[in-house]
Amino acid sequence: MTSTHLQDAPVLVVDFGAQYAQLIARRVREANCFSEVVPSTMPAAEMLAKSPAAIILSGGPSSVYEEGAPRLDPALLEAGVPVFGMCYGFQSMAQALGGTVEKTGLSEFGSTHANITDTTSTLFNGQPGEQSVWMSHGDSVSVAPEGLRVTATTSGAPVAAFEDDERKLYGVQWHPEVLHSTFGQQVLENFLLRGAGLAGDWTAANVVDELVAQARETIGEARVICGLSGGVDSSVAAALVQKAVGDQLTCVFVDHGLLRSGEAEQVEQDFVEATGVDLVVVDARERFLGALAGVSDPEEKRKIIGREFIRVFEQAARDIVEAHSGQGAGPDDHPVEFLVQGTLYPDVVESGGGTGTANIKSHHNVGGLPDDLQFKLVEPLRLLFKDEVRQVGLELGVPEAIVWRQPFPGPGLGIRIVGEVTAERLDILRAADAIAREELTGAGLDRDIWQCPVVLLADVRSVGVQGDGRTYGHPIVLRPVSSEDAMTADWARVPFEVLAKISTRITNEVREVNRVVLDVTSKPPGTIEWE
């Protein structure tokens, strides 16, 4: 393990209302530097109290000279901390340092040609003199602040980048964090490694010991429970806490009957064998099917599944509390005080602007816990992104089949059946889904796509011909998508021969299905899931 720690000297990403603040933080971590998003409303003294290694000022939708626009406190530029401004952040720097920002009438949106006037500078070292950058601005810096050297121009921005190595102040008018800026990551890494002088040696894997120690310190001798879904987040969180406190942890796995083929067994066998966790399995399949009987509305199905999950989990938690309270003076004579949640950093940012003190979204993981449970939360992954959680999982020995599991909705197959959920329809969908997953895995595509929902159109029938006879079966929809964070997505270009094999196998092996169709809609306008 290196000397880098999770929260020591972070790179602060100051969010001025940008749609890409999280993405900037991710790009910083891809450069092996720890990052943290903070709102622009946080006082400069509070930001500097975090002892940041560097500060990045994000873009934003405002004009710097508008009344009520977010303001940059000049104290951030005078503290000796390296600062890098992007788009609105760039203009805020220019204004705070005495430069001129104005509406020149030369707006630039989308891909733009940039002329780099110094390819030996800190930001542009090793890059070509001409490159494509992603712009989104109506205002421009027309006069650079005194002491800052202009190092790039565009047709709409006479000052498209500036640098001051002595004060370690840098900025670009464009968005280097998006893939459309062809050398954007290199510009960002040049700032971090050359301008700010960071070592670039932080990774999620090298802080596992620290995360374990933090969990152990928080929990102490108390007992703790975790609602285990079998997904990546809850599995890694459980494995981490189990390493921290051992048999003080009890995991609760609610089998609601809406899982895909083999998933319950994977949790009960593979996960327990790899981690040694104490697992309680609650078989609630009949309860959930009974509650969903006759219900076709997708929102109503979600509410029912969430409500029933809460009730089942609540009862399981109370059983554990009863079993481990006041039963003598042994090691089990401790109350259950804590609940483990697989909260990730995007949940923290989206629920409170990245201040780290906001309440996590109530629907996260267990669907919103009842107030009378009175558990304290343990969120060991709350500063990590999904890809970093996978790294931690591998370090902890979580089975790869779980670590690399594609995202799966909490309501499970209940929202991948368009229509009423019945035992027969679940069996049909499980069989078709298992074939699709098997063929995608066999083709080596598991890590090339974000996920591939398989949807049963239960209330739709189509005419087909099978065995020289007319059939009237269900259609199955394949929805393979590519994405970085599920906020936007595009349909994945799965090779035709793989799609053909999936279709042939499903229509041959699942007798109730006589048609397989491919969803080629991006998000937006479509969502990843159908319901």
Short mmCIF file of N, CA, C and O in Angstrom, two decimals, residues 248-337:
data_model
loop_
_atom_site.label_atom_id
_atom_site.label_comp_id
_atom_site.label_asym_id
_atom_site.label_seq_id
_atom_site.Cartn_x
_atom_site.Cartn_y
_atom_site.Cartn_z
N GLN A 248 -19.27 -10.13 13.65
CA GLN A 248 -20.21 -9.12 14.14
C GLN A 248 -21.21 -8.74 13.06
O GLN A 248 -22.24 -8.11 13.33
N LEU A 249 -20.91 -9.08 11.80
CA LEU A 249 -21.77 -8.74 10.66
C LEU A 249 -22.68 -9.91 10.32
O LEU A 249 -22.23 -11.06 10.24
N THR A 250 -23.95 -9.61 10.11
CA THR A 250 -24.90 -10.58 9.55
C THR A 250 -25.52 -9.96 8.30
O THR A 250 -26.01 -8.83 8.34
N CYS A 251 -25.46 -10.69 7.19
CA CYS A 251 -26.07 -10.21 5.94
C CYS A 251 -27.44 -10.85 5.77
O CYS A 251 -27.64 -12.02 6.09
N VAL A 252 -28.36 -10.07 5.26
CA VAL A 252 -29.72 -10.54 4.99
C VAL A 252 -29.95 -10.51 3.49
O VAL A 252 -29.85 -9.45 2.87
N PHE A 253 -30.22 -11.67 2.92
CA PHE A 253 -30.50 -11.77 1.49
C PHE A 253 -31.97 -12.13 1.31
O PHE A 253 -32.41 -13.21 1.71
N VAL A 254 -32.74 -11.21 0.75
CA VAL A 254 -34.17 -11.43 0.53
C VAL A 254 -34.36 -11.97 -0.88
O VAL A 254 -34.14 -11.27 -1.87
N ASP A 255 -34.78 -13.23 -0.98
CA ASP A 255 -35.08 -13.83 -2.28
C ASP A 255 -36.55 -13.56 -2.58
O ASP A 255 -37.45 -14.23 -2.10
N HIS A 256 -36.77 -12.54 -3.40
CA HIS A 256 -38.15 -12.14 -3.72
C HIS A 256 -38.70 -12.85 -4.95
O HIS A 256 -39.81 -12.56 -5.39
N GLY A 257 -37.92 -13.76 -5.50
CA GLY A 257 -38.41 -14.52 -6.65
C GLY A 257 -38.33 -13.78 -7.96
O GLY A 257 -38.78 -14.28 -8.99
N LEU A 258 -37.71 -12.59 -7.95
CA LEU A 258 -37.63 -11.77 -9.16
C LEU A 258 -36.20 -11.70 -9.68
O LEU A 258 -35.86 -10.82 -10.46
N LEU A 259 -35.37 -12.65 -9.22
CA LEU A 259 -33.98 -12.69 -9.63
C LEU A 259 -33.81 -13.48 -10.92
O LEU A 259 -34.68 -14.25 -11.33
N ARG A 260 -32.65 -13.30 -11.54
CA ARG A 260 -32.34 -14.05 -12.75
C ARG A 260 -31.83 -15.44 -12.38
O ARG A 260 -31.52 -15.71 -11.21
N SER A 261 -31.73 -16.29 -13.34
CA SER A 261 -31.33 -17.67 -13.11
C SER A 261 -29.96 -17.75 -12.46
O SER A 261 -28.99 -17.14 -12.94
N GLY A 262 -29.86 -18.48 -11.35
CA GLY A 262 -28.58 -18.73 -10.71
C GLY A 262 -28.11 -17.66 -9.76
O GLY A 262 -27.08 -17.85 -9.09
N GLU A 263 -28.82 -16.54 -9.65
CA GLU A 263 -28.30 -15.43 -8.84
C GLU A 263 -28.41 -15.72 -7.34
O GLU A 263 -27.49 -15.40 -6.58
N ALA A 264 -29.50 -16.32 -6.91
CA ALA A 264 -29.64 -16.63 -5.49
C ALA A 264 -28.56 -17.63 -5.07
O ALA A 264 -27.92 -17.48 -4.01
N GLU A 265 -28.31 -18.62 -5.91
CA GLU A 265 -27.29 -19.62 -5.61
C GLU A 265 -25.90 -19.00 -5.58
O GLU A 265 -25.04 -19.39 -4.78
N GLN A 266 -25.68 -18.01 -6.46
CA GLN A 266 -24.38 -17.35 -6.51
C GLN A 266 -24.08 -16.64 -5.19
O GLN A 266 -22.96 -16.69 -4.69
N VAL A 267 -25.09 -16.01 -4.63
CA VAL A 267 -24.90 -15.31 -3.36
C VAL A 267 -24.75 -16.32 -2.23
O VAL A 267 -23.85 -16.21 -1.39
N GLU A 268 -25.63 -17.32 -2.18
CA GLU A 268 -25.64 -18.28 -1.08
C GLU A 268 -24.37 -19.13 -1.05
O GLU A 268 -23.92 -19.54 0.02
N GLN A 269 -23.80 -19.42 -2.22
CA GLN A 269 -22.65 -20.32 -2.26
C GLN A 269 -21.34 -19.56 -2.51
O GLN A 269 -20.45 -19.52 -1.65
N ASP A 270 -21.22 -18.95 -3.68
CA ASP A 270 -19.94 -18.35 -4.08
C ASP A 270 -19.53 -17.21 -3.15
O ASP A 270 -18.37 -17.13 -2.71
N PHE A 271 -20.45 -16.30 -2.85
CA PHE A 271 -20.10 -15.14 -2.05
C PHE A 271 -19.75 -15.55 -0.62
O PHE A 271 -18.75 -15.09 -0.05
N VAL A 272 -20.55 -16.42 -0.04
CA VAL A 272 -20.29 -16.87 1.33
C VAL A 272 -18.97 -17.63 1.40
O VAL A 272 -18.17 -17.43 2.32
N GLU A 273 -18.72 -18.48 0.41
CA GLU A 273 -17.48 -19.25 0.40
C GLU A 273 -16.26 -18.34 0.30
O GLU A 273 -15.23 -18.57 0.94
N ALA A 274 -16.36 -17.28 -0.51
CA ALA A 274 -15.22 -16.40 -0.73
C ALA A 274 -14.96 -15.47 0.44
O ALA A 274 -13.81 -15.11 0.72
N THR A 275 -16.01 -15.05 1.13
CA THR A 275 -15.86 -14.03 2.18
C THR A 275 -16.04 -14.57 3.59
O THR A 275 -15.59 -13.94 4.55
N GLY A 276 -16.72 -15.70 3.74
CA GLY A 276 -17.00 -16.23 5.07
C GLY A 276 -18.06 -15.46 5.82
O GLY A 276 -18.20 -15.61 7.04
N VAL A 277 -18.86 -14.68 5.13
CA VAL A 277 -19.85 -13.85 5.79
C VAL A 277 -20.99 -14.70 6.35
O VAL A 277 -21.33 -15.77 5.82
N ASP A 278 -21.57 -14.24 7.45
CA ASP A 278 -22.74 -14.88 8.06
C ASP A 278 -23.98 -14.41 7.29
O ASP A 278 -24.30 -13.23 7.31
N LEU A 279 -24.66 -15.34 6.63
CA LEU A 279 -25.75 -14.97 5.74
C LEU A 279 -27.07 -15.57 6.21
O LEU A 279 -27.16 -16.78 6.48
N VAL A 280 -28.10 -14.73 6.27
CA VAL A 280 -29.47 -15.17 6.53
C VAL A 280 -30.26 -14.99 5.24
O VAL A 280 -30.32 -13.88 4.69
N VAL A 281 -30.84 -16.09 4.74
CA VAL A 281 -31.61 -16.03 3.50
C VAL A 281 -33.10 -16.10 3.85
O VAL A 281 -33.54 -16.99 4.57
N VAL A 282 -33.85 -15.13 3.36
CA VAL A 282 -35.28 -15.08 3.60
C VAL A 282 -35.99 -15.43 2.28
O VAL A 282 -35.86 -14.70 1.30
N ASP A 283 -36.70 -16.53 2.27
CA ASP A 283 -37.45 -16.94 1.09
C ASP A 283 -38.81 -16.26 1.10
O ASP A 283 -39.72 -16.66 1.84
N ALA A 284 -38.94 -15.21 0.30
CA ALA A 284 -40.19 -14.44 0.27
C ALA A 284 -40.84 -14.49 -1.11
O ALA A 284 -41.61 -13.61 -1.47
N ARG A 285 -40.56 -15.53 -1.87
CA ARG A 285 -41.05 -15.60 -3.24
C ARG A 285 -42.57 -15.60 -3.31
O ARG A 285 -43.18 -14.86 -4.11
N GLU A 286 -43.21 -16.42 -2.50
CA GLU A 286 -44.68 -16.47 -2.55
C GLU A 286 -45.29 -15.15 -2.10
O GLU A 286 -46.31 -14.72 -2.66
N ARG A 287 -44.70 -14.54 -1.12
CA ARG A 287 -45.22 -13.25 -0.63
C ARG A 287 -45.21 -12.20 -1.73
O ARG A 287 -46.18 -11.48 -1.93
N PHE A 288 -44.09 -12.10 -2.47
CA PHE A 288 -44.00 -11.08 -3.52
C PHE A 288 -44.93 -11.38 -4.68
O PHE A 288 -45.59 -10.49 -5.21
N LEU A 289 -45.00 -12.64 -5.09
CA LEU A 289 -45.91 -12.99 -6.18
C LEU A 289 -47.35 -12.70 -5.81
O LEU A 289 -48.13 -12.23 -6.63
N GLY A 290 -47.71 -12.99 -4.57
CA GLY A 290 -49.07 -12.71 -4.13
C GLY A 290 -49.38 -11.23 -4.16
O GLY A 290 -50.46 -10.81 -4.58
N ALA A 291 -48.42 -10.42 -3.72
CA ALA A 291 -48.64 -8.97 -3.69
C ALA A 291 -48.72 -8.38 -5.10
O ALA A 291 -49.38 -7.36 -5.33
N LEU A 292 -48.04 -9.02 -6.07
CA LEU A 292 -48.01 -8.50 -7.44
C LEU A 292 -49.13 -9.05 -8.31
O LEU A 292 -49.29 -8.61 -9.46
N ALA A 293 -49.90 -9.97 -7.80
CA ALA A 293 -50.96 -10.60 -8.60
C ALA A 293 -51.95 -9.56 -9.13
O ALA A 293 -52.45 -8.72 -8.38
N GLY A 294 -52.18 -9.61 -10.44
CA GLY A 294 -53.16 -8.73 -11.07
C GLY A 294 -52.68 -7.32 -11.34
O GLY A 294 -53.44 -6.49 -11.86
N VAL A 295 -51.41 -7.01 -11.03
CA VAL A 295 -50.87 -5.65 -11.20
C VAL A 295 -50.04 -5.58 -12.47
O VAL A 295 -49.10 -6.35 -12.65
N SER A 296 -50.36 -4.64 -13.36
CA SER A 296 -49.62 -4.45 -14.60
C SER A 296 -48.91 -3.10 -14.67
O SER A 296 -47.93 -2.95 -15.40
N ASP A 297 -49.41 -2.12 -13.93
CA ASP A 297 -48.82 -0.78 -13.99
C ASP A 297 -47.40 -0.81 -13.43
O ASP A 297 -47.18 -1.26 -12.29
N PRO A 298 -46.41 -0.35 -14.21
CA PRO A 298 -45.01 -0.46 -13.77
C PRO A 298 -44.70 0.31 -12.49
O PRO A 298 -43.95 -0.17 -11.64
N GLU A 299 -45.26 1.50 -12.33
CA GLU A 299 -44.98 2.27 -11.12
C GLU A 299 -45.59 1.60 -9.90
O GLU A 299 -44.99 1.57 -8.82
N GLU A 300 -46.77 1.02 -10.07
CA GLU A 300 -47.40 0.30 -8.97
C GLU A 300 -46.59 -0.94 -8.60
O GLU A 300 -46.43 -1.27 -7.42
N LYS A 301 -46.06 -1.62 -9.61
CA LYS A 301 -45.21 -2.78 -9.33
C LYS A 301 -43.99 -2.38 -8.52
O LYS A 301 -43.60 -3.06 -7.56
N ARG A 302 -43.36 -1.27 -8.91
CA ARG A 302 -42.19 -0.80 -8.18
C ARG A 302 -42.53 -0.50 -6.72
O ARG A 302 -41.78 -0.86 -5.80
N LYS A 303 -43.65 0.16 -6.50
CA LYS A 303 -44.05 0.50 -5.14
C LYS A 303 -44.31 -0.74 -4.30
O LYS A 303 -43.92 -0.83 -3.14
N ILE A 304 -44.97 -1.72 -4.90
CA ILE A 304 -45.28 -2.96 -4.19
C ILE A 304 -44.00 -3.70 -3.82
O ILE A 304 -43.82 -4.14 -2.68
N ILE A 305 -43.10 -3.81 -4.79
CA ILE A 305 -41.85 -4.53 -4.55
C ILE A 305 -41.03 -3.83 -3.46
O ILE A 305 -40.49 -4.46 -2.55
N GLY A 306 -40.95 -2.49 -3.54
CA GLY A 306 -40.23 -1.74 -2.53
C GLY A 306 -40.84 -1.88 -1.15
O GLY A 306 -40.13 -2.07 -0.15
N ARG A 307 -42.17 -1.81 -1.08
CA ARG A 307 -42.86 -1.92 0.20
C ARG A 307 -42.65 -3.30 0.83
O ARG A 307 -42.34 -3.42 2.01
N GLU A 308 -42.83 -4.34 0.01
CA GLU A 308 -42.68 -5.70 0.55
C GLU A 308 -41.25 -5.98 0.97
O GLU A 308 -41.00 -6.66 1.96
N PHE A 309 -40.29 -5.44 0.21
CA PHE A 309 -38.89 -5.63 0.58
C PHE A 309 -38.61 -5.02 1.95
O PHE A 309 -37.95 -5.63 2.81
N ILE A 310 -39.09 -3.81 2.16
CA ILE A 310 -38.88 -3.14 3.44
C ILE A 310 -39.45 -3.97 4.58
O ILE A 310 -38.81 -4.17 5.62
N ARG A 311 -40.67 -4.49 4.38
CA ARG A 311 -41.31 -5.24 5.46
C ARG A 311 -40.57 -6.54 5.76
O ARG A 311 -40.40 -6.92 6.92
N VAL A 312 -40.13 -7.23 4.71
CA VAL A 312 -39.39 -8.48 4.92
C VAL A 312 -38.05 -8.20 5.60
O VAL A 312 -37.66 -8.89 6.55
N PHE A 313 -37.35 -7.18 5.12
CA PHE A 313 -36.05 -6.84 5.70
C PHE A 313 -36.20 -6.39 7.14
O PHE A 313 -35.40 -6.75 8.02
N GLU A 314 -37.24 -5.61 7.40
CA GLU A 314 -37.48 -5.13 8.76
C GLU A 314 -37.69 -6.29 9.72
O GLU A 314 -37.12 -6.32 10.82
N GLN A 315 -38.48 -7.28 9.31
CA GLN A 315 -38.71 -8.42 10.18
C GLN A 315 -37.44 -9.23 10.40
O GLN A 315 -37.15 -9.67 11.52
N ALA A 316 -36.66 -9.40 9.32
CA ALA A 316 -35.39 -10.13 9.45
C ALA A 316 -34.45 -9.39 10.40
O ALA A 316 -33.77 -10.02 11.22
N ALA A 317 -34.42 -8.08 10.30
CA ALA A 317 -33.56 -7.29 11.18
C ALA A 317 -34.00 -7.42 12.63
O ALA A 317 -33.17 -7.55 13.54
N ARG A 318 -35.29 -7.42 12.85
CA ARG A 318 -35.79 -7.56 14.22
C ARG A 318 -35.46 -8.94 14.79
O ARG A 318 -35.15 -9.10 15.97
N ASP A 319 -35.54 -9.95 13.92
CA ASP A 319 -35.17 -11.31 14.36
C ASP A 319 -33.71 -11.36 14.79
O ASP A 319 -33.37 -12.00 15.79
N ILE A 320 -32.86 -10.68 14.02
CA ILE A 320 -31.44 -10.66 14.35
C ILE A 320 -31.21 -9.89 15.65
O ILE A 320 -30.43 -10.31 16.52
N VAL A 321 -31.90 -8.77 15.82
CA VAL A 321 -31.78 -7.99 17.04
C VAL A 321 -32.17 -8.84 18.25
O VAL A 321 -31.49 -8.87 19.28
N GLU A 322 -33.30 -9.56 18.11
CA GLU A 322 -33.79 -10.39 19.21
C GLU A 322 -32.80 -11.51 19.53
O GLU A 322 -32.57 -11.85 20.69
N ALA A 323 -32.23 -12.09 18.48
CA ALA A 323 -31.31 -13.22 18.68
C ALA A 323 -30.00 -12.79 19.33
O ALA A 323 -29.32 -13.60 19.96
N HIS A 324 -29.63 -11.51 19.17
CA HIS A 324 -28.32 -11.06 19.65
C HIS A 324 -28.43 -9.95 20.69
O HIS A 324 -27.58 -9.08 20.75
N SER A 325 -29.46 -9.97 21.49
CA SER A 325 -29.57 -8.95 22.53
C SER A 325 -29.90 -9.62 23.86
O SER A 325 -30.81 -10.43 23.96
N GLY A 326 -29.11 -9.28 24.87
CA GLY A 326 -29.37 -9.73 26.22
C GLY A 326 -29.31 -11.23 26.41
O GLY A 326 -29.99 -11.78 27.28
N GLN A 327 -28.49 -11.91 25.66
CA GLN A 327 -28.41 -13.37 25.77
C GLN A 327 -27.16 -13.82 26.52
O GLN A 327 -26.49 -14.76 26.13
N GLY A 328 -26.78 -13.10 27.56
CA GLY A 328 -25.60 -13.50 28.32
C GLY A 328 -24.46 -12.52 28.12
O GLY A 328 -24.62 -11.46 27.53
N ALA A 329 -23.30 -12.89 28.63
CA ALA A 329 -22.16 -11.98 28.60
C ALA A 329 -21.13 -12.36 27.56
O ALA A 329 -19.99 -11.95 27.62
N GLY A 330 -21.49 -13.18 26.59
CA GLY A 330 -20.56 -13.62 25.56
C GLY A 330 -20.35 -12.55 24.50
O GLY A 330 -20.87 -11.43 24.60
N PRO A 331 -19.61 -12.88 23.44
CA PRO A 331 -19.30 -11.90 22.38
C PRO A 331 -20.54 -11.44 21.61
O PRO A 331 -20.50 -10.41 20.96
N ASP A 332 -21.63 -12.23 21.69
CA ASP A 332 -22.85 -11.84 20.96
C ASP A 332 -23.72 -10.88 21.77
O ASP A 332 -24.78 -10.47 21.31
N ASP A 333 -23.30 -10.59 23.00
CA ASP A 333 -24.12 -9.74 23.85
C ASP A 333 -23.92 -8.27 23.52
O ASP A 333 -23.49 -7.47 24.34
N HIS A 334 -24.18 -7.93 22.26
CA HIS A 334 -24.10 -6.55 21.80
C HIS A 334 -25.30 -6.27 20.92
O HIS A 334 -25.71 -7.13 20.12
N PRO A 335 -25.89 -5.11 21.04
CA PRO A 335 -27.04 -4.80 20.18
C PRO A 335 -26.63 -4.59 18.73
O PRO A 335 -25.47 -4.31 18.44
N VAL A 336 -27.60 -4.73 17.84
CA VAL A 336 -27.36 -4.43 16.43
C VAL A 336 -27.56 -2.93 16.26
O VAL A 336 -28.67 -2.43 16.32
N GLU A 337 -26.46 -2.22 16.08
CA GLU A 337 -26.52 -0.75 16.02
C GLU A 337 -26.40 -0.20 14.61
O GLU A 337 -26.87 0.90 14.33
#
